[in-house]
mmCIF file of C-alpha atoms in Angstrom:
data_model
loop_
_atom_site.group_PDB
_atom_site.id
_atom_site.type_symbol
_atom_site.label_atom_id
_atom_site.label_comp_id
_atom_site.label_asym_id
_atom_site.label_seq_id
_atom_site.Cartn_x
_atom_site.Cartn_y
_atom_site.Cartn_z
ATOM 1 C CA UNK A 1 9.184 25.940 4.305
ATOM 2 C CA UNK A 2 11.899 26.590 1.449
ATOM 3 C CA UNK A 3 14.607 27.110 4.148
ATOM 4 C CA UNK A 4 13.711 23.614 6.053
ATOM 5 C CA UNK A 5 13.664 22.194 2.684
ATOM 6 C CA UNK A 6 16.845 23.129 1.100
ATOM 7 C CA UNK A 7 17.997 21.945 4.838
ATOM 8 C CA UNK A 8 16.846 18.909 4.690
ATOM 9 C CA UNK A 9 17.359 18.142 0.840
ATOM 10 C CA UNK A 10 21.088 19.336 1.985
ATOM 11 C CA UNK A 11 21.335 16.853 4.868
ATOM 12 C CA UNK A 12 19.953 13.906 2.952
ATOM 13 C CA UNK A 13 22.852 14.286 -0.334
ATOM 14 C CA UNK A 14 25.472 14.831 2.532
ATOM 15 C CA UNK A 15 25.033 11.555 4.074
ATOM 16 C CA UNK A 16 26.380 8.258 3.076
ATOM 17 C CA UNK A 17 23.215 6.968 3.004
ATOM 18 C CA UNK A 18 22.520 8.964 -0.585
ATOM 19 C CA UNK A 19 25.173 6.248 -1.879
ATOM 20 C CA UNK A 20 23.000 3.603 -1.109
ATOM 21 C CA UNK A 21 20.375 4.759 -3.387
ATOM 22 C CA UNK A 22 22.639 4.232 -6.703
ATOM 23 C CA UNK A 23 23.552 0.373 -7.062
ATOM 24 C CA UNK A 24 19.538 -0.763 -7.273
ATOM 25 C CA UNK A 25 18.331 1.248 -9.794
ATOM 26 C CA UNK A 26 21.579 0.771 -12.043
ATOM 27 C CA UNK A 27 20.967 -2.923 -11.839
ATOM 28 C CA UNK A 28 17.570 -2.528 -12.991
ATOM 29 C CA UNK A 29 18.655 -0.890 -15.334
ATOM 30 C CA UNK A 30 21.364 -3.353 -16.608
ATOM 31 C CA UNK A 31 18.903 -6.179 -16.517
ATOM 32 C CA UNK A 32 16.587 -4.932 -18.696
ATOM 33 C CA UNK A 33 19.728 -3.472 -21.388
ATOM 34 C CA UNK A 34 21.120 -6.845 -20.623
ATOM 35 C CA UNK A 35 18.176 -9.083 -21.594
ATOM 36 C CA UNK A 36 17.337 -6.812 -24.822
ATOM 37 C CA UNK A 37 20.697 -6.751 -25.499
ATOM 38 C CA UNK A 38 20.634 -10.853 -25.685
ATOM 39 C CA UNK A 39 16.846 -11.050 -27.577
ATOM 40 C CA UNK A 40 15.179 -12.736 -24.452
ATOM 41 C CA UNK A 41 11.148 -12.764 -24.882
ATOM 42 C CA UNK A 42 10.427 -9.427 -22.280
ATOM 43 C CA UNK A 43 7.350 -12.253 -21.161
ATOM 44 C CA UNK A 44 10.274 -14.063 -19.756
ATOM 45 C CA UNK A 45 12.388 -10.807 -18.262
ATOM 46 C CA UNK A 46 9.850 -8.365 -18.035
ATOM 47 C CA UNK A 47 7.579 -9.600 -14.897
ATOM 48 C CA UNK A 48 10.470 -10.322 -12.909
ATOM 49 C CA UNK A 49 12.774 -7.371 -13.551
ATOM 50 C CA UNK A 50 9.685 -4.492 -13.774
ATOM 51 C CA UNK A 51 7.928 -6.046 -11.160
ATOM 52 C CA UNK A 52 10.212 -8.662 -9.044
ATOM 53 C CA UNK A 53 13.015 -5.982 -8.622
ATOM 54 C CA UNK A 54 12.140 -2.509 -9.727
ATOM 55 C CA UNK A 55 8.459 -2.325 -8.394
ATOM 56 C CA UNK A 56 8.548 -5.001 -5.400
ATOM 57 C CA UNK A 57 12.503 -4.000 -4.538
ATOM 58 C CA UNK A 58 13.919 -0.748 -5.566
ATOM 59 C CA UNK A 59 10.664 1.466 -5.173
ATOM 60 C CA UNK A 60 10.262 0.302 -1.513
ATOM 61 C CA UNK A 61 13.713 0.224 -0.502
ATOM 62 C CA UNK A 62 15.049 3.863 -2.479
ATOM 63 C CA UNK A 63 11.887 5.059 -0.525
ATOM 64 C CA UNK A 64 12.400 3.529 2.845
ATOM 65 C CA UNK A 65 16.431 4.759 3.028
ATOM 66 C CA UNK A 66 14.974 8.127 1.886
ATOM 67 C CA UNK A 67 11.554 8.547 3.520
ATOM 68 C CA UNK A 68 13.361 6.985 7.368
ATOM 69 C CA UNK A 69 16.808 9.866 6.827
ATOM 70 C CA UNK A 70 14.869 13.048 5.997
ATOM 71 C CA UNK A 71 13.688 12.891 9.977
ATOM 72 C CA UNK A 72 14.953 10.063 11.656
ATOM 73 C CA UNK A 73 18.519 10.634 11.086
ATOM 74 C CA UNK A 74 17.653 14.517 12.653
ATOM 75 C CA UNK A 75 16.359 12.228 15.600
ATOM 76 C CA UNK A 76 19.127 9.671 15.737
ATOM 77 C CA UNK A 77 21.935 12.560 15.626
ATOM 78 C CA UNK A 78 19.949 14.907 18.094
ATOM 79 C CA UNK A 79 19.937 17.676 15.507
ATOM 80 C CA UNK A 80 16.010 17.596 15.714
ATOM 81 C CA UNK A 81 15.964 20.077 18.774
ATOM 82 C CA UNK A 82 17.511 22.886 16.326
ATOM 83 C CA UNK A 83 14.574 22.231 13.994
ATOM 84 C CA UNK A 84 11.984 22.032 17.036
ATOM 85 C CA UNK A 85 12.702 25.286 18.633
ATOM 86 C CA UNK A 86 12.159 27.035 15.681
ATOM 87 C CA UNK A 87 8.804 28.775 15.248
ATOM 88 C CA UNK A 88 6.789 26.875 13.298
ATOM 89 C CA UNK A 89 4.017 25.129 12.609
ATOM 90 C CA UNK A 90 4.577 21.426 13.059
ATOM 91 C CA UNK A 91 3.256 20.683 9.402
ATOM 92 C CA UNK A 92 5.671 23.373 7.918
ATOM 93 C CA UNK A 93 8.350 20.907 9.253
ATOM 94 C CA UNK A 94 6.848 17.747 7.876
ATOM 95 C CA UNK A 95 5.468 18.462 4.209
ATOM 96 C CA UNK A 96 8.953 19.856 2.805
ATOM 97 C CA UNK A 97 10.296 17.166 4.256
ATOM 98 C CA UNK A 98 8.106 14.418 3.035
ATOM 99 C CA UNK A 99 8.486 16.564 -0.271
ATOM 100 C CA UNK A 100 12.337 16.177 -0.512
ATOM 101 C CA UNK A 101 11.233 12.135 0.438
ATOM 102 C CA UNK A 102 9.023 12.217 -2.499
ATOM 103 C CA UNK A 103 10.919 14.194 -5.016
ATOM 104 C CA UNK A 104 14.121 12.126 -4.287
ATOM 105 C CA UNK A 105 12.420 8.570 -4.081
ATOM 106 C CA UNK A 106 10.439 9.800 -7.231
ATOM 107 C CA UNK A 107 13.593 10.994 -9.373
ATOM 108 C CA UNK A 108 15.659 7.589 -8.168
ATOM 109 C CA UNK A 109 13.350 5.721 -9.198
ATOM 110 C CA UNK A 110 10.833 7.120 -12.023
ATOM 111 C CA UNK A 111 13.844 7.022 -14.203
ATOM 112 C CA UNK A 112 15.003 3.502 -14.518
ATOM 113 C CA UNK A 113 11.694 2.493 -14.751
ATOM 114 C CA UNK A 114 10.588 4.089 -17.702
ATOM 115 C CA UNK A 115 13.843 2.998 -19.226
ATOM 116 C CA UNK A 116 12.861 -0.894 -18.433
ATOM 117 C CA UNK A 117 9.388 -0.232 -19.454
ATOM 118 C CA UNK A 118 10.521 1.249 -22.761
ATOM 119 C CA UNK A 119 13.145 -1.792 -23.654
ATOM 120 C CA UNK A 120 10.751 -4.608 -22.437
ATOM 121 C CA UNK A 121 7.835 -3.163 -24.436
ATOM 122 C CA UNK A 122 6.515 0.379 -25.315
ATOM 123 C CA UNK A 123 7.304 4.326 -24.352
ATOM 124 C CA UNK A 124 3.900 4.311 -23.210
ATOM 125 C CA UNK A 125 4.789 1.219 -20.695
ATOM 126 C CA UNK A 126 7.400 3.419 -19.588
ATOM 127 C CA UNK A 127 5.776 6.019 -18.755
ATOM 128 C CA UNK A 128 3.011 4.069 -16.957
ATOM 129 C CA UNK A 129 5.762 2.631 -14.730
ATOM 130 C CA UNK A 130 6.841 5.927 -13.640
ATOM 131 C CA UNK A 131 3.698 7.506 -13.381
ATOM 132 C CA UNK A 132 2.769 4.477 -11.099
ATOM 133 C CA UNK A 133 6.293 4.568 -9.139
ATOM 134 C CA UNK A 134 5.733 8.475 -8.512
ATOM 135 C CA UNK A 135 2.540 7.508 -6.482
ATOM 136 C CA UNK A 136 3.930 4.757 -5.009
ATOM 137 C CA UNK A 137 6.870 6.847 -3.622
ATOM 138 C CA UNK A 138 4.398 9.459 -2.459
ATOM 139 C CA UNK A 139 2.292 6.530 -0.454
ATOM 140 C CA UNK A 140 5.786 5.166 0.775
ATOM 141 C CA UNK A 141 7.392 7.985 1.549
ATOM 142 C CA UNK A 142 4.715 9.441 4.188
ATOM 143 C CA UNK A 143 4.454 6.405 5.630
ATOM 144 C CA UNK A 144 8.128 5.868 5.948
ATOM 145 C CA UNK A 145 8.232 9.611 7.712
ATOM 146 C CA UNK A 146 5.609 8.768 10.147
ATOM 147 C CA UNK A 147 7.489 5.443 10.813
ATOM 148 C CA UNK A 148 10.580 7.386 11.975
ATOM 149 C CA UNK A 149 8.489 9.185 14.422
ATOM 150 C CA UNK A 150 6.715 6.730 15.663
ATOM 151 C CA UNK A 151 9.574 4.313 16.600
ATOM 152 C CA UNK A 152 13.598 4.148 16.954
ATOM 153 C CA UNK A 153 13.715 1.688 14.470
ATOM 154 C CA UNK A 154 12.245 2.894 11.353
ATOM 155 C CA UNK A 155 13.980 0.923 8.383
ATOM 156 C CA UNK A 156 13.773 -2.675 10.400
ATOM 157 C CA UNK A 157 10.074 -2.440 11.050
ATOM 158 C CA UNK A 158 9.996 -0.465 7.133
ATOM 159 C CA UNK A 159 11.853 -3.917 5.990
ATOM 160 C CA UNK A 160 10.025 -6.169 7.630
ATOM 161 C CA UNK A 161 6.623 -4.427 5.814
ATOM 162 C CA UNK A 162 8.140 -4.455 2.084
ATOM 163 C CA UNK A 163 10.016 -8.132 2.660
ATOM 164 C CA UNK A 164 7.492 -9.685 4.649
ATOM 165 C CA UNK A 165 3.798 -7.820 4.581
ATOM 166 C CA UNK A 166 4.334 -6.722 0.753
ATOM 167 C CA UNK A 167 6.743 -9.890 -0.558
ATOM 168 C CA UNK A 168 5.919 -13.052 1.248
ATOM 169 C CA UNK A 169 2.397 -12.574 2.644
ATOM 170 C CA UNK A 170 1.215 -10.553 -0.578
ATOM 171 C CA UNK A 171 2.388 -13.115 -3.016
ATOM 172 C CA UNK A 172 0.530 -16.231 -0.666
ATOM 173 C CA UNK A 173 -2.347 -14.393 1.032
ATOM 174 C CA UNK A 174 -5.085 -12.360 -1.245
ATOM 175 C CA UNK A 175 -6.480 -10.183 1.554
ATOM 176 C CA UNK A 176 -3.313 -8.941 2.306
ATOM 177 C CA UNK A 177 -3.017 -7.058 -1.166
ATOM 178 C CA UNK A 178 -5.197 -4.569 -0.621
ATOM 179 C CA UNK A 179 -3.338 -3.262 2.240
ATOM 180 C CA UNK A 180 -0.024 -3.613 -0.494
ATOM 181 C CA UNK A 181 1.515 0.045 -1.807
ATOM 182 C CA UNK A 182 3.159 -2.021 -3.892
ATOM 183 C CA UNK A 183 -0.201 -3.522 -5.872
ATOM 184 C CA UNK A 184 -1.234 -0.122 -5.792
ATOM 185 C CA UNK A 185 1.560 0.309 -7.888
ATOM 186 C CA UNK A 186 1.257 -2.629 -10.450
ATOM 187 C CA UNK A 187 -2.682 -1.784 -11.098
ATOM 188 C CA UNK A 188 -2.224 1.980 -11.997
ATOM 189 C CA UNK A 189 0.820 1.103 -14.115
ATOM 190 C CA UNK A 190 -1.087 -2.117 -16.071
ATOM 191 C CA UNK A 191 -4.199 0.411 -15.924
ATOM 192 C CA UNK A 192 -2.246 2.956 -17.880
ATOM 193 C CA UNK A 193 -0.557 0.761 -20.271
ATOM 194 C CA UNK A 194 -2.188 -3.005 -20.309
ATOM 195 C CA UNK A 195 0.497 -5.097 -21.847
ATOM 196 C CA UNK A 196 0.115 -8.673 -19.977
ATOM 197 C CA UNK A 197 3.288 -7.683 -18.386
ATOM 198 C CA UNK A 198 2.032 -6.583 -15.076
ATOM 199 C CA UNK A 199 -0.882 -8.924 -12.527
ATOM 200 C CA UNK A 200 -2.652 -8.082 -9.658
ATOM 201 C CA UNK A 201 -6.015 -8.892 -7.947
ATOM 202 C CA UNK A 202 -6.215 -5.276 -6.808
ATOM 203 C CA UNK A 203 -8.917 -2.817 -8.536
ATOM 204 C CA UNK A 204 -8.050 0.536 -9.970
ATOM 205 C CA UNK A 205 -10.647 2.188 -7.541
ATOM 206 C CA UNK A 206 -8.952 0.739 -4.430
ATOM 207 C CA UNK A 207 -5.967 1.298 -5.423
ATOM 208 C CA UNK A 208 -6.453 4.934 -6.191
ATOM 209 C CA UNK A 209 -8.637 5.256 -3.196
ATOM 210 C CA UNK A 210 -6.430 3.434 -0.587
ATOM 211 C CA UNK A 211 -2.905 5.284 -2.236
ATOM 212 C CA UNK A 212 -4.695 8.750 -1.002
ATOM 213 C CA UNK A 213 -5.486 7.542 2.207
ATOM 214 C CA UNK A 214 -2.222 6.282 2.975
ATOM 215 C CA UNK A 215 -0.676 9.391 1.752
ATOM 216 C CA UNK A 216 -2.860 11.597 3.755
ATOM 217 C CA UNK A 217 -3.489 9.248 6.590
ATOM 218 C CA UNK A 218 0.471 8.692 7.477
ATOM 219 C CA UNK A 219 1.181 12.582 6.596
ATOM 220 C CA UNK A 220 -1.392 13.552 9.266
ATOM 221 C CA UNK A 221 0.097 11.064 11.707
ATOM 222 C CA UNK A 222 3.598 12.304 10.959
ATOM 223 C CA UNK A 223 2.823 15.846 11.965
ATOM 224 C CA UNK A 224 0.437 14.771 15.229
ATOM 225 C CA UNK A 225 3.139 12.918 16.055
ATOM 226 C CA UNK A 226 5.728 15.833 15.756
ATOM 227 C CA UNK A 227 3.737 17.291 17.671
ATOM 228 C CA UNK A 228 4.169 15.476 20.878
ATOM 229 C CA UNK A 229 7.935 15.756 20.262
ATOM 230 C CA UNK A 230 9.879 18.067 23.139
ATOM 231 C CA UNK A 231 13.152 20.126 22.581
ATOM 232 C CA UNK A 232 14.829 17.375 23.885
ATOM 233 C CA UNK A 233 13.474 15.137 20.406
ATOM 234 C CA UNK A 234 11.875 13.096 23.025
ATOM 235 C CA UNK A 235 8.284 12.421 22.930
ATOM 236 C CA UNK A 236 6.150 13.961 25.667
#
């Protein structure tokens, strides 16, 4: 497991797509420094920046350019068969992987988070956030994985989820929230630190409940789906 890991953690900072991960969490970042910086009310900047961008945007997105390269480039570039005919255990392939997407999403994120949290309100807002972000990217991140096995285009369908599932319908349509990561997210965070800041609809128990079925549900997919994957990184 250490050797696919250090593979795949290798593969991941050598792409361009690493890059990508950078601008979004600076500009959270900025916005919050900004807006402190200028004495605006953090009721004003804090729901939009903390939730608006960093939980509803850069979360999602750091995960889904993560979570869809740690396989699905291997797949796209054909580099997959070197990892197939190797004598393992499908899950020995997937949970370092889907570690790396964790740890990476986790580290991108977690961060500038707790940095918001901390300027539009208290260290222990901060830390809430990136508690809260760290199971989020865990949730996100195995389903991401599983979404770059189960189809050849991973980050569209993964867009279409955060932008349109998560962003329009979740905002508009109630029922939809509970099948949300993203209110997950925003109930364990305003759980651990209530400040007025954060608003959902979604309890803490099925939140916590539905964030370890996802995790485990899409992980076990991931590898069954492996599975069924030939040399050729074709399924069967």
């Amino acid at each position: 497991m250490s050797t696919v890991t250090w593979i795949t953690a290798r593969g991941l900072f050598g792409r361009r797509r690493f890059l990508m991960l950078v601008p979004l969490p600076a500009i959270l970042v900025a916005l919050a420094v900004l807006s402190r910086a200028l004495g605006v009310d953090p009721a004003q900047w804090g729901p939009p920046v903390l939730v608006g961008l960093g939980l509803a945007v850069v979360l999602p997105v750091v995960a889904l350019i993560v979570g869809t390269g740690v396989l699905g480039a291997e797949i796209d570039d054909g580099t997959i068969v070197h990892v197939l005919t190797k004598p393992l255990p499908r899950w020995q392939i997937v949970l370092p992987k889907l570690a790396v997407a964790f740890g990476v999403s986790t580290l991108t994120v977690a961060l500038p988070l707790y940095v918001a949290g901390v300027l539009a309100h208290s260290v222990r807002l901060g830390l809430a956030l990136a508690l809260a972000s760290a199971v989020g990217a865990l949730a996100y991140s195995a389903f991401f994985v599983a979404l770059s096995l189960v189809t050849r285009r991973p980050v569209l369908l993964g867009l279409v989820y955060v932008l349109i599932w998560e962003g329009l319908l979740g905002n508009f349509v109630s029922g939809t929230k509970v099948l949300s990561i993203q209110q997950y997210v925003i109930t364990l965070a305003d759980r651990i630190a209530p400040t007025g800041l954060l608003a959902t609809d979604v309890s803490v128990p099925v939140s916590v409940v539905m964030s370890i079925l996802v995790s485990l549900g899409f992980t076990a997919l991931a590898i069954q789906r492996l599975r069924s994957f030939s040399v050729t990184g074709e399924t069967s």
